[in-house]
């Protein structure tokens, strides 16, 4: 069986440290090339994985060995880069959000259908072991009885991390270019609960704000709160912040069952079960970051669909 030739486009943290090493290890994929306009980054990863490097999409599309692309460029370039690969007949795994607005997103989806190429959104947490185990425990083990009646999710991203990644003049703070930081970093969580509950959102109410952080020379912090009712009756509250100290746990998900039991996911590494009798750790993920976060499994699934 011929391996699928893959090019990773965009070599920031997600592309360089999650997608590239994942593609390099999967059975049916071959990391043919990496592409980034930053020559230093492109050279670094091309040398590390023994593959070709390209400094532009135009150059990469001349390579006949590239069957598919994993696109992890900044939001403002999602639409342009995705459309170029689609028009060239290449399959794509595109990091979220697909576009900076619904208009761009719809155009990407329509173009992929017309070109008859596979378009997969980058929703790695559905492949993360911790969330797959939670779904199994809910569905198979019935640890929450008939299922969760309420879920509380919170995601705290430290202000110093955002300041280091996105200075005050970064594209991330321009809503027209990126959709905003909350949209950039947290849109996946809405899909995660649709998947966990196998249900759609019936209604949602949300408020959000952002403010400058003098401590970090004008980088913005943000707060977002939402409450959603799903069609199966489950109530989900969502809390997001990009303006907190670095010692906070990044994410925490609490699922309350109709039998009063509580499942708690701490980041992507630990599940705790709270019953009338015990509060104990019932599952721990012992895996490298790419597998713990689900990027490896996500890329593997994408390539297997093409093989």
PDB file of C-alpha atoms in Angstrom:
ATOM      1  CA  UNK A   1       0.000   0.000   0.000  1.00  0.00           C
ATOM      2  CA  UNK A   2       1.348   3.410  -1.002  1.00  0.00           C
ATOM      3  CA  UNK A   3       1.869   5.752   1.910  1.00  0.00           C
ATOM      4  CA  UNK A   4       0.074   9.088   1.820  1.00  0.00           C
ATOM      5  CA  UNK A   5       2.516  11.927   1.226  1.00  0.00           C
ATOM      6  CA  UNK A   6       1.847  14.734   3.696  1.00  0.00           C
ATOM      7  CA  UNK A   7       3.109  18.304   3.938  1.00  0.00           C
ATOM      8  CA  UNK A   8       2.782  20.152   7.260  1.00  0.00           C
ATOM      9  CA  UNK A   9       2.143  23.828   6.550  1.00  0.00           C
ATOM     10  CA  UNK A  10       2.836  26.266   9.385  1.00  0.00           C
ATOM     11  CA  UNK A  11       5.500  25.300  11.907  1.00  0.00           C
ATOM     12  CA  UNK A  12       4.500  27.133  15.059  1.00  0.00           C
ATOM     13  CA  UNK A  13       3.792  25.123  18.217  1.00  0.00           C
ATOM     14  CA  UNK A  14       0.899  23.058  16.827  1.00  0.00           C
ATOM     15  CA  UNK A  15       2.389  22.424  13.393  1.00  0.00           C
ATOM     16  CA  UNK A  16       5.988  21.948  14.457  1.00  0.00           C
ATOM     17  CA  UNK A  17       5.632  20.208  17.817  1.00  0.00           C
ATOM     18  CA  UNK A  18       2.355  18.313  17.415  1.00  0.00           C
ATOM     19  CA  UNK A  19       1.543  17.616  13.764  1.00  0.00           C
ATOM     20  CA  UNK A  20       5.004  17.127  12.243  1.00  0.00           C
ATOM     21  CA  UNK A  21       6.180  14.486  14.766  1.00  0.00           C
ATOM     22  CA  UNK A  22       2.806  12.752  14.503  1.00  0.00           C
ATOM     23  CA  UNK A  23       2.873  12.489  10.704  1.00  0.00           C
ATOM     24  CA  UNK A  24       6.448  11.257  10.946  1.00  0.00           C
ATOM     25  CA  UNK A  25       5.385   8.248  13.030  1.00  0.00           C
ATOM     26  CA  UNK A  26       2.071   7.053  11.604  1.00  0.00           C
ATOM     27  CA  UNK A  27       1.934   3.821   9.624  1.00  0.00           C
ATOM     28  CA  UNK A  28       0.198   4.960   6.449  1.00  0.00           C
ATOM     29  CA  UNK A  29       1.707   8.440   6.214  1.00  0.00           C
ATOM     30  CA  UNK A  30       4.972   9.851   4.978  1.00  0.00           C
ATOM     31  CA  UNK A  31       6.147  13.318   5.985  1.00  0.00           C
ATOM     32  CA  UNK A  32       7.229  14.437   2.530  1.00  0.00           C
ATOM     33  CA  UNK A  33       7.749  18.108   3.326  1.00  0.00           C
ATOM     34  CA  UNK A  34       7.295  20.985   5.727  1.00  0.00           C
ATOM     35  CA  UNK A  35       6.345  24.496   4.667  1.00  0.00           C
ATOM     36  CA  UNK A  36       6.777  27.801   6.459  1.00  0.00           C
ATOM     37  CA  UNK A  37       7.721  31.292   5.336  1.00  0.00           C
ATOM     38  CA  UNK A  38      10.221  31.358   8.215  1.00  0.00           C
ATOM     39  CA  UNK A  39      13.347  29.784   6.708  1.00  0.00           C
ATOM     40  CA  UNK A  40      14.855  29.041  10.125  1.00  0.00           C
ATOM     41  CA  UNK A  41      11.805  27.033  11.219  1.00  0.00           C
ATOM     42  CA  UNK A  42      11.472  25.260   7.883  1.00  0.00           C
ATOM     43  CA  UNK A  43      15.145  24.270   7.934  1.00  0.00           C
ATOM     44  CA  UNK A  44      14.923  23.109  11.555  1.00  0.00           C
ATOM     45  CA  UNK A  45      12.062  20.679  10.961  1.00  0.00           C
ATOM     46  CA  UNK A  46      13.168  19.545   7.501  1.00  0.00           C
ATOM     47  CA  UNK A  47      16.537  18.623   8.993  1.00  0.00           C
ATOM     48  CA  UNK A  48      14.977  16.959  12.036  1.00  0.00           C
ATOM     49  CA  UNK A  49      12.681  14.712   9.996  1.00  0.00           C
ATOM     50  CA  UNK A  50      14.757  14.304   6.857  1.00  0.00           C
ATOM     51  CA  UNK A  51      12.140  15.796   4.556  1.00  0.00           C
ATOM     52  CA  UNK A  52      11.959  18.611   2.013  1.00  0.00           C
ATOM     53  CA  UNK A  53      11.345  22.218   2.977  1.00  0.00           C
ATOM     54  CA  UNK A  54       9.351  24.885   1.191  1.00  0.00           C
ATOM     55  CA  UNK A  55       9.042  28.562   1.995  1.00  0.00           C
ATOM     56  CA  UNK A  56       5.753  29.086   0.159  1.00  0.00           C
ATOM     57  CA  UNK A  57       2.592  27.179  -0.685  1.00  0.00           C
ATOM     58  CA  UNK A  58       3.289  27.827  -4.357  1.00  0.00           C
ATOM     59  CA  UNK A  59       6.587  25.928  -4.071  1.00  0.00           C
ATOM     60  CA  UNK A  60       5.022  23.085  -2.092  1.00  0.00           C
ATOM     61  CA  UNK A  61       2.253  22.569  -4.644  1.00  0.00           C
ATOM     62  CA  UNK A  62       4.851  21.784  -7.304  1.00  0.00           C
ATOM     63  CA  UNK A  63       5.845  18.653  -5.365  1.00  0.00           C
ATOM     64  CA  UNK A  64       4.086  15.640  -6.964  1.00  0.00           C
ATOM     65  CA  UNK A  65       4.652  13.508  -3.855  1.00  0.00           C
ATOM     66  CA  UNK A  66       2.344  15.638  -1.697  1.00  0.00           C
ATOM     67  CA  UNK A  67      -1.123  14.060  -1.518  1.00  0.00           C
ATOM     68  CA  UNK A  68      -2.389  15.950   1.515  1.00  0.00           C
ATOM     69  CA  UNK A  69      -1.608  18.877   3.782  1.00  0.00           C
ATOM     70  CA  UNK A  70      -1.956  19.473   7.491  1.00  0.00           C
ATOM     71  CA  UNK A  71      -2.498  23.226   7.730  1.00  0.00           C
ATOM     72  CA  UNK A  72      -1.561  24.976  10.982  1.00  0.00           C
ATOM     73  CA  UNK A  73      -0.884  28.534   9.844  1.00  0.00           C
ATOM     74  CA  UNK A  74      -2.223  31.576  11.761  1.00  0.00           C
ATOM     75  CA  UNK A  75      -5.974  32.215  11.410  1.00  0.00           C
ATOM     76  CA  UNK A  76      -5.718  35.067   8.864  1.00  0.00           C
ATOM     77  CA  UNK A  77      -4.148  32.646   6.377  1.00  0.00           C
ATOM     78  CA  UNK A  78      -6.432  29.618   6.872  1.00  0.00           C
ATOM     79  CA  UNK A  79      -8.750  30.543   4.017  1.00  0.00           C
ATOM     80  CA  UNK A  80      -6.079  31.413   1.457  1.00  0.00           C
ATOM     81  CA  UNK A  81      -3.848  28.402   2.157  1.00  0.00           C
ATOM     82  CA  UNK A  82      -6.748  25.940   2.359  1.00  0.00           C
ATOM     83  CA  UNK A  83      -8.227  27.137  -0.931  1.00  0.00           C
ATOM     84  CA  UNK A  84      -4.880  26.814  -2.723  1.00  0.00           C
ATOM     85  CA  UNK A  85      -4.464  23.198  -1.646  1.00  0.00           C
ATOM     86  CA  UNK A  86      -8.101  22.374  -2.418  1.00  0.00           C
ATOM     87  CA  UNK A  87      -7.849  23.880  -5.913  1.00  0.00           C
ATOM     88  CA  UNK A  88      -4.754  21.735  -6.466  1.00  0.00           C
ATOM     89  CA  UNK A  89      -6.769  18.629  -5.571  1.00  0.00           C
ATOM     90  CA  UNK A  90      -5.024  17.994  -2.253  1.00  0.00           C
ATOM     91  CA  UNK A  91      -6.754  16.638   0.840  1.00  0.00           C
ATOM     92  CA  UNK A  92      -6.458  18.835   3.922  1.00  0.00           C
ATOM     93  CA  UNK A  93      -6.625  18.651   7.692  1.00  0.00           C
ATOM     94  CA  UNK A  94      -7.238  22.267   8.665  1.00  0.00           C
ATOM     95  CA  UNK A  95      -6.716  23.602  12.166  1.00  0.00           C
ATOM     96  CA  UNK A  96      -9.664  25.301  13.826  1.00  0.00           C
ATOM     97  CA  UNK A  97     -11.272  27.658  13.236  1.00  0.00           C
ATOM     98  CA  UNK A  98     -11.589  26.777   9.555  1.00  0.00           C
ATOM     99  CA  UNK A  99     -12.116  30.435   8.647  1.00  0.00           C
ATOM    100  CA  UNK A 100     -12.311  33.700  10.559  1.00  0.00           C
ATOM    101  CA  UNK A 101     -16.063  33.900   9.874  1.00  0.00           C
ATOM    102  CA  UNK A 102     -18.922  31.761   8.563  1.00  0.00           C
ATOM    103  CA  UNK A 103     -18.594  33.148   5.039  1.00  0.00           C
ATOM    104  CA  UNK A 104     -15.015  31.914   4.719  1.00  0.00           C
ATOM    105  CA  UNK A 105     -15.874  28.617   6.380  1.00  0.00           C
ATOM    106  CA  UNK A 106     -18.777  27.917   4.015  1.00  0.00           C
ATOM    107  CA  UNK A 107     -16.604  28.707   0.989  1.00  0.00           C
ATOM    108  CA  UNK A 108     -13.905  26.279   2.144  1.00  0.00           C
ATOM    109  CA  UNK A 109     -16.461  23.508   2.686  1.00  0.00           C
ATOM    110  CA  UNK A 110     -18.129  24.136  -0.692  1.00  0.00           C
ATOM    111  CA  UNK A 111     -14.784  24.188  -2.498  1.00  0.00           C
ATOM    112  CA  UNK A 112     -13.722  20.882  -0.923  1.00  0.00           C
ATOM    113  CA  UNK A 113     -16.997  19.223  -1.934  1.00  0.00           C
ATOM    114  CA  UNK A 114     -16.709  20.545  -5.477  1.00  0.00           C
ATOM    115  CA  UNK A 115     -13.101  19.369  -5.790  1.00  0.00           C
ATOM    116  CA  UNK A 116     -14.013  16.018  -4.194  1.00  0.00           C
ATOM    117  CA  UNK A 117     -11.199  16.216  -1.677  1.00  0.00           C
ATOM    118  CA  UNK A 118     -11.282  15.335   2.004  1.00  0.00           C
ATOM    119  CA  UNK A 119     -11.554  18.271   4.409  1.00  0.00           C
ATOM    120  CA  UNK A 120     -11.082  17.432   8.085  1.00  0.00           C
ATOM    121  CA  UNK A 121     -11.325  20.079  10.826  1.00  0.00           C
ATOM    122  CA  UNK A 122      -8.592  19.997  13.464  1.00  0.00           C
ATOM    123  CA  UNK A 123     -10.523  18.834  16.515  1.00  0.00           C
ATOM    124  CA  UNK A 124      -7.853  16.809  18.281  1.00  0.00           C
ATOM    125  CA  UNK A 125      -9.497  16.592  21.696  1.00  0.00           C
ATOM    126  CA  UNK A 126     -12.142  14.201  20.364  1.00  0.00           C
ATOM    127  CA  UNK A 127      -9.196  11.843  19.850  1.00  0.00           C
ATOM    128  CA  UNK A 128      -7.573  12.525  23.238  1.00  0.00           C
ATOM    129  CA  UNK A 129      -7.573   9.387  25.447  1.00  0.00           C
ATOM    130  CA  UNK A 130      -9.113  11.189  28.425  1.00  0.00           C
ATOM    131  CA  UNK A 131     -12.226  12.319  26.559  1.00  0.00           C
ATOM    132  CA  UNK A 132     -12.612   9.021  24.710  1.00  0.00           C
ATOM    133  CA  UNK A 133     -12.513   7.278  28.090  1.00  0.00           C
ATOM    134  CA  UNK A 134     -15.109   9.662  29.543  1.00  0.00           C
ATOM    135  CA  UNK A 135     -17.414   8.949  26.622  1.00  0.00           C
ATOM    136  CA  UNK A 136     -16.920   5.199  27.118  1.00  0.00           C
ATOM    137  CA  UNK A 137     -17.599   5.460  30.862  1.00  0.00           C
ATOM    138  CA  UNK A 138     -20.805   7.395  30.199  1.00  0.00           C
ATOM    139  CA  UNK A 139     -22.070   5.137  27.430  1.00  0.00           C
ATOM    140  CA  UNK A 140     -20.804   1.675  28.405  1.00  0.00           C
ATOM    141  CA  UNK A 141     -20.211   1.747  32.160  1.00  0.00           C
ATOM    142  CA  UNK A 142     -23.157   4.041  32.923  1.00  0.00           C
ATOM    143  CA  UNK A 143     -21.174   5.706  35.723  1.00  0.00           C
ATOM    144  CA  UNK A 144     -23.451   8.738  35.412  1.00  0.00           C
ATOM    145  CA  UNK A 145     -26.625   6.674  35.268  1.00  0.00           C
ATOM    146  CA  UNK A 146     -28.699   7.707  32.281  1.00  0.00           C
ATOM    147  CA  UNK A 147     -26.089  10.348  31.498  1.00  0.00           C
ATOM    148  CA  UNK A 148     -24.898  13.810  32.535  1.00  0.00           C
ATOM    149  CA  UNK A 149     -27.596  16.308  33.465  1.00  0.00           C
ATOM    150  CA  UNK A 150     -25.087  19.140  33.749  1.00  0.00           C
ATOM    151  CA  UNK A 151     -21.501  19.858  32.730  1.00  0.00           C
ATOM    152  CA  UNK A 152     -19.174  22.645  33.813  1.00  0.00           C
ATOM    153  CA  UNK A 153     -16.097  23.299  31.675  1.00  0.00           C
ATOM    154  CA  UNK A 154     -13.452  25.871  32.376  1.00  0.00           C
ATOM    155  CA  UNK A 155     -10.302  26.720  30.465  1.00  0.00           C
ATOM    156  CA  UNK A 156      -7.648  29.035  31.909  1.00  0.00           C
ATOM    157  CA  UNK A 157      -4.778  30.074  29.649  1.00  0.00           C
ATOM    158  CA  UNK A 158      -2.108  32.010  31.491  1.00  0.00           C
ATOM    159  CA  UNK A 159      -1.573  35.648  30.618  1.00  0.00           C
ATOM    160  CA  UNK A 160       2.204  35.297  30.467  1.00  0.00           C
ATOM    161  CA  UNK A 161       1.858  32.512  27.895  1.00  0.00           C
ATOM    162  CA  UNK A 162      -0.396  34.651  25.707  1.00  0.00           C
ATOM    163  CA  UNK A 163       1.916  37.639  26.082  1.00  0.00           C
ATOM    164  CA  UNK A 164       4.880  35.578  24.917  1.00  0.00           C
ATOM    165  CA  UNK A 165       2.984  34.143  21.952  1.00  0.00           C
ATOM    166  CA  UNK A 166       0.936  37.173  20.924  1.00  0.00           C
ATOM    167  CA  UNK A 167       2.401  40.666  21.539  1.00  0.00           C
ATOM    168  CA  UNK A 168      -0.004  43.662  21.564  1.00  0.00           C
ATOM    169  CA  UNK A 169       0.185  44.172  17.781  1.00  0.00           C
ATOM    170  CA  UNK A 170      -0.360  40.500  16.930  1.00  0.00           C
ATOM    171  CA  UNK A 171      -2.990  39.340  14.437  1.00  0.00           C
ATOM    172  CA  UNK A 172      -4.645  37.406  17.283  1.00  0.00           C
ATOM    173  CA  UNK A 173      -6.040  40.577  18.867  1.00  0.00           C
ATOM    174  CA  UNK A 174      -7.620  41.817  15.626  1.00  0.00           C
ATOM    175  CA  UNK A 175     -11.102  40.281  15.391  1.00  0.00           C
ATOM    176  CA  UNK A 176     -11.356  40.951  11.655  1.00  0.00           C
ATOM    177  CA  UNK A 177      -8.145  39.028  11.029  1.00  0.00           C
ATOM    178  CA  UNK A 178      -8.507  36.201  13.518  1.00  0.00           C
ATOM    179  CA  UNK A 179     -11.975  36.147  15.048  1.00  0.00           C
ATOM    180  CA  UNK A 180     -10.330  37.054  18.353  1.00  0.00           C
ATOM    181  CA  UNK A 181      -8.334  35.007  20.908  1.00  0.00           C
ATOM    182  CA  UNK A 182     -11.329  33.236  22.433  1.00  0.00           C
ATOM    183  CA  UNK A 183     -12.487  32.130  18.978  1.00  0.00           C
ATOM    184  CA  UNK A 184      -8.942  31.066  18.087  1.00  0.00           C
ATOM    185  CA  UNK A 185      -8.205  29.027  21.194  1.00  0.00           C
ATOM    186  CA  UNK A 186     -11.496  27.659  22.470  1.00  0.00           C
ATOM    187  CA  UNK A 187     -13.957  26.975  19.649  1.00  0.00           C
ATOM    188  CA  UNK A 188     -13.120  23.262  19.852  1.00  0.00           C
ATOM    189  CA  UNK A 189     -14.807  22.908  23.249  1.00  0.00           C
ATOM    190  CA  UNK A 190     -18.272  23.538  21.797  1.00  0.00           C
ATOM    191  CA  UNK A 191     -17.782  20.656  19.380  1.00  0.00           C
ATOM    192  CA  UNK A 192     -16.369  18.444  22.136  1.00  0.00           C
ATOM    193  CA  UNK A 193     -19.615  18.514  24.102  1.00  0.00           C
ATOM    194  CA  UNK A 194     -21.734  17.966  20.990  1.00  0.00           C
ATOM    195  CA  UNK A 195     -19.665  14.817  20.482  1.00  0.00           C
ATOM    196  CA  UNK A 196     -19.655  13.675  24.124  1.00  0.00           C
ATOM    197  CA  UNK A 197     -23.413  14.107  24.444  1.00  0.00           C
ATOM    198  CA  UNK A 198     -24.292  13.085  20.887  1.00  0.00           C
ATOM    199  CA  UNK A 199     -26.625  16.062  20.970  1.00  0.00           C
ATOM    200  CA  UNK A 200     -26.938  19.527  19.437  1.00  0.00           C
ATOM    201  CA  UNK A 201     -27.252  22.916  21.099  1.00  0.00           C
ATOM    202  CA  UNK A 202     -30.839  24.082  21.541  1.00  0.00           C
ATOM    203  CA  UNK A 203     -30.040  27.518  22.940  1.00  0.00           C
ATOM    204  CA  UNK A 204     -26.957  29.375  24.153  1.00  0.00           C
ATOM    205  CA  UNK A 205     -26.381  32.626  26.013  1.00  0.00           C
ATOM    206  CA  UNK A 206     -22.919  34.167  26.319  1.00  0.00           C
ATOM    207  CA  UNK A 207     -21.049  37.251  27.476  1.00  0.00           C
ATOM    208  CA  UNK A 208     -17.389  38.132  27.013  1.00  0.00           C
ATOM    209  CA  UNK A 209     -14.927  40.953  27.515  1.00  0.00           C
ATOM    210  CA  UNK A 210     -11.272  41.721  26.964  1.00  0.00           C
ATOM    211  CA  UNK A 211      -8.986  44.192  28.658  1.00  0.00           C
ATOM    212  CA  UNK A 212      -5.398  45.352  28.429  1.00  0.00           C
ATOM    213  CA  UNK A 213      -2.957  43.886  30.919  1.00  0.00           C
ATOM    214  CA  UNK A 214      -0.432  46.593  31.949  1.00  0.00           C
ATOM    215  CA  UNK A 215       1.682  43.903  33.575  1.00  0.00           C
ATOM    216  CA  UNK A 216       2.312  42.445  30.113  1.00  0.00           C
ATOM    217  CA  UNK A 217       2.821  45.693  28.167  1.00  0.00           C
ATOM    218  CA  UNK A 218      -0.615  45.942  26.640  1.00  0.00           C
ATOM    219  CA  UNK A 219      -1.311  42.326  25.793  1.00  0.00           C
ATOM    220  CA  UNK A 220      -5.020  41.667  26.262  1.00  0.00           C
ATOM    221  CA  UNK A 221      -6.643  39.328  28.716  1.00  0.00           C
ATOM    222  CA  UNK A 222     -10.147  38.002  28.080  1.00  0.00           C
ATOM    223  CA  UNK A 223     -13.051  36.466  29.967  1.00  0.00           C
ATOM    224  CA  UNK A 224     -15.921  34.542  28.430  1.00  0.00           C
ATOM    225  CA  UNK A 225     -18.936  32.851  30.010  1.00  0.00           C
ATOM    226  CA  UNK A 226     -21.678  30.854  28.305  1.00  0.00           C
ATOM    227  CA  UNK A 227     -24.575  28.613  29.266  1.00  0.00           C
ATOM    228  CA  UNK A 228     -25.970  26.186  26.709  1.00  0.00           C
ATOM    229  CA  UNK A 229     -28.968  23.885  26.734  1.00  0.00           C
ATOM    230  CA  UNK A 230     -28.622  20.816  24.531  1.00  0.00           C
ATOM    231  CA  UNK A 231     -31.505  19.061  22.794  1.00  0.00           C
ATOM    232  CA  UNK A 232     -31.149  16.079  25.146  1.00  0.00           C
ATOM    233  CA  UNK A 233     -31.744  18.398  28.123  1.00  0.00           C
ATOM    234  CA  UNK A 234     -28.166  18.620  29.411  1.00  0.00           C
ATOM    235  CA  UNK A 235     -27.089  22.056  30.657  1.00  0.00           C
ATOM    236  CA  UNK A 236     -23.472  22.998  29.899  1.00  0.00           C
ATOM    237  CA  UNK A 237     -21.713  26.004  31.414  1.00  0.00           C
ATOM    238  CA  UNK A 238     -18.509  27.224  29.778  1.00  0.00           C
ATOM    239  CA  UNK A 239     -15.933  29.494  31.401  1.00  0.00           C
ATOM    240  CA  UNK A 240     -12.889  30.821  29.549  1.00  0.00           C
ATOM    241  CA  UNK A 241     -10.082  33.108  30.634  1.00  0.00           C
ATOM    242  CA  UNK A 242      -6.865  34.338  29.087  1.00  0.00           C
ATOM    243  CA  UNK A 243      -6.055  36.702  31.932  1.00  0.00           C
ATOM    244  CA  UNK A 244      -4.919  34.534  34.838  1.00  0.00           C
ATOM    245  CA  UNK A 245      -1.661  33.638  36.570  1.00  0.00           C
ATOM    246  CA  UNK A 246       0.517  30.848  35.269  1.00  0.00           C
ATOM    247  CA  UNK A 247      -0.071  28.419  38.131  1.00  0.00           C
ATOM    248  CA  UNK A 248      -3.673  27.623  37.156  1.00  0.00           C
ATOM    249  CA  UNK A 249      -4.696  24.218  35.801  1.00  0.00           C
ATOM    250  CA  UNK A 250      -5.406  24.778  32.117  1.00  0.00           C
ATOM    251  CA  UNK A 251      -8.735  22.971  31.897  1.00  0.00           C
ATOM    252  CA  UNK A 252     -11.219  21.171  34.111  1.00  0.00           C
ATOM    253  CA  UNK A 253     -14.447  19.437  33.106  1.00  0.00           C
ATOM    254  CA  UNK A 254     -17.048  18.315  35.650  1.00  0.00           C
ATOM    255  CA  UNK A 255     -19.893  16.067  34.489  1.00  0.00           C
ATOM    256  CA  UNK A 256     -22.769  15.561  36.935  1.00  0.00           C
ATOM    257  CA  UNK A 257     -24.880  12.443  36.440  1.00  0.00           C
ATOM    258  CA  UNK A 258     -28.577  11.934  37.054  1.00  0.00           C
ATOM    259  CA  UNK A 259     -27.464   9.400  39.691  1.00  0.00           C
ATOM    260  CA  UNK A 260     -25.534  12.204  41.531  1.00  0.00           C
ATOM    261  CA  UNK A 261     -22.097  10.826  40.583  1.00  0.00           C
ATOM    262  CA  UNK A 262     -19.526  13.285  39.237  1.00  0.00           C
ATOM    263  CA  UNK A 263     -16.786  12.646  36.674  1.00  0.00           C
ATOM    264  CA  UNK A 264     -13.994  15.213  36.628  1.00  0.00           C
ATOM    265  CA  UNK A 265     -11.404  15.535  33.870  1.00  0.00           C
ATOM    266  CA  UNK A 266      -8.301  17.445  34.948  1.00  0.00           C
ATOM    267  CA  UNK A 267      -6.511  18.830  31.904  1.00  0.00           C
ATOM    268  CA  UNK A 268      -5.938  15.901  29.535  1.00  0.00           C
ATOM    269  CA  UNK A 269      -4.277  13.542  31.994  1.00  0.00           C
ATOM    270  CA  UNK A 270      -6.571  12.531  34.891  1.00  0.00           C
ATOM    271  CA  UNK A 271     -10.176  11.431  35.488  1.00  0.00           C
ATOM    272  CA  UNK A 272     -11.633  11.375  38.991  1.00  0.00           C
ATOM    273  CA  UNK A 273     -14.933   9.786  40.037  1.00  0.00           C
ATOM    274  CA  UNK A 274     -16.986  11.146  42.917  1.00  0.00           C
ATOM    275  CA  UNK A 275     -19.736   8.886  44.337  1.00  0.00           C
ATOM    276  CA  UNK A 276     -21.495   8.760  47.715  1.00  0.00           C
ATOM    277  CA  UNK A 277     -18.668   6.536  48.959  1.00  0.00           C
ATOM    278  CA  UNK A 278     -15.461   7.549  47.206  1.00  0.00           C
ATOM    279  CA  UNK A 279     -13.561  10.311  45.442  1.00  0.00           C
ATOM    280  CA  UNK A 280     -10.792   8.612  43.542  1.00  0.00           C
ATOM    281  CA  UNK A 281      -8.653   8.679  40.425  1.00  0.00           C
ATOM    282  CA  UNK A 282     -10.057   6.152  37.965  1.00  0.00           C
ATOM    283  CA  UNK A 283      -7.981   6.900  34.873  1.00  0.00           C
ATOM    284  CA  UNK A 284      -4.611   8.465  34.110  1.00  0.00           C
ATOM    285  CA  UNK A 285      -3.019   9.092  30.746  1.00  0.00           C
ATOM    286  CA  UNK A 286       0.610   8.021  30.538  1.00  0.00           C
ATOM    287  CA  UNK A 287       1.584   9.096  27.040  1.00  0.00           C
ATOM    288  CA  UNK A 288       3.688  11.700  25.208  1.00  0.00           C
ATOM    289  CA  UNK A 289       2.066  15.072  24.561  1.00  0.00           C
ATOM    290  CA  UNK A 290       1.049  14.392  20.959  1.00  0.00           C
ATOM    291  CA  UNK A 291      -0.862  11.271  22.021  1.00  0.00           C
ATOM    292  CA  UNK A 292      -2.217  12.767  25.256  1.00  0.00           C
ATOM    293  CA  UNK A 293      -3.587  15.792  23.362  1.00  0.00           C
ATOM    294  CA  UNK A 294      -4.928  13.601  20.538  1.00  0.00           C
ATOM    295  CA  UNK A 295      -2.901  15.083  17.674  1.00  0.00           C
ATOM    296  CA  UNK A 296      -1.244  11.774  16.801  1.00  0.00           C
ATOM    297  CA  UNK A 297      -4.568   9.904  16.706  1.00  0.00           C
ATOM    298  CA  UNK A 298      -6.192  12.753  14.772  1.00  0.00           C
ATOM    299  CA  UNK A 299      -3.534  12.770  12.047  1.00  0.00           C
ATOM    300  CA  UNK A 300      -3.547   8.970  11.948  1.00  0.00           C
ATOM    301  CA  UNK A 301      -7.321   8.970  11.384  1.00  0.00           C
ATOM    302  CA  UNK A 302      -7.008  11.595   8.647  1.00  0.00           C
ATOM    303  CA  UNK A 303      -4.353   9.640   6.771  1.00  0.00           C
ATOM    304  CA  UNK A 304      -6.131   6.294   7.246  1.00  0.00           C
ATOM    305  CA  UNK A 305      -9.231   7.802   5.616  1.00  0.00           C
ATOM    306  CA  UNK A 306      -7.126   8.541   2.544  1.00  0.00           C
ATOM    307  CA  UNK A 307      -5.073   5.336   2.385  1.00  0.00           C
TER     308      UNK A 307
END
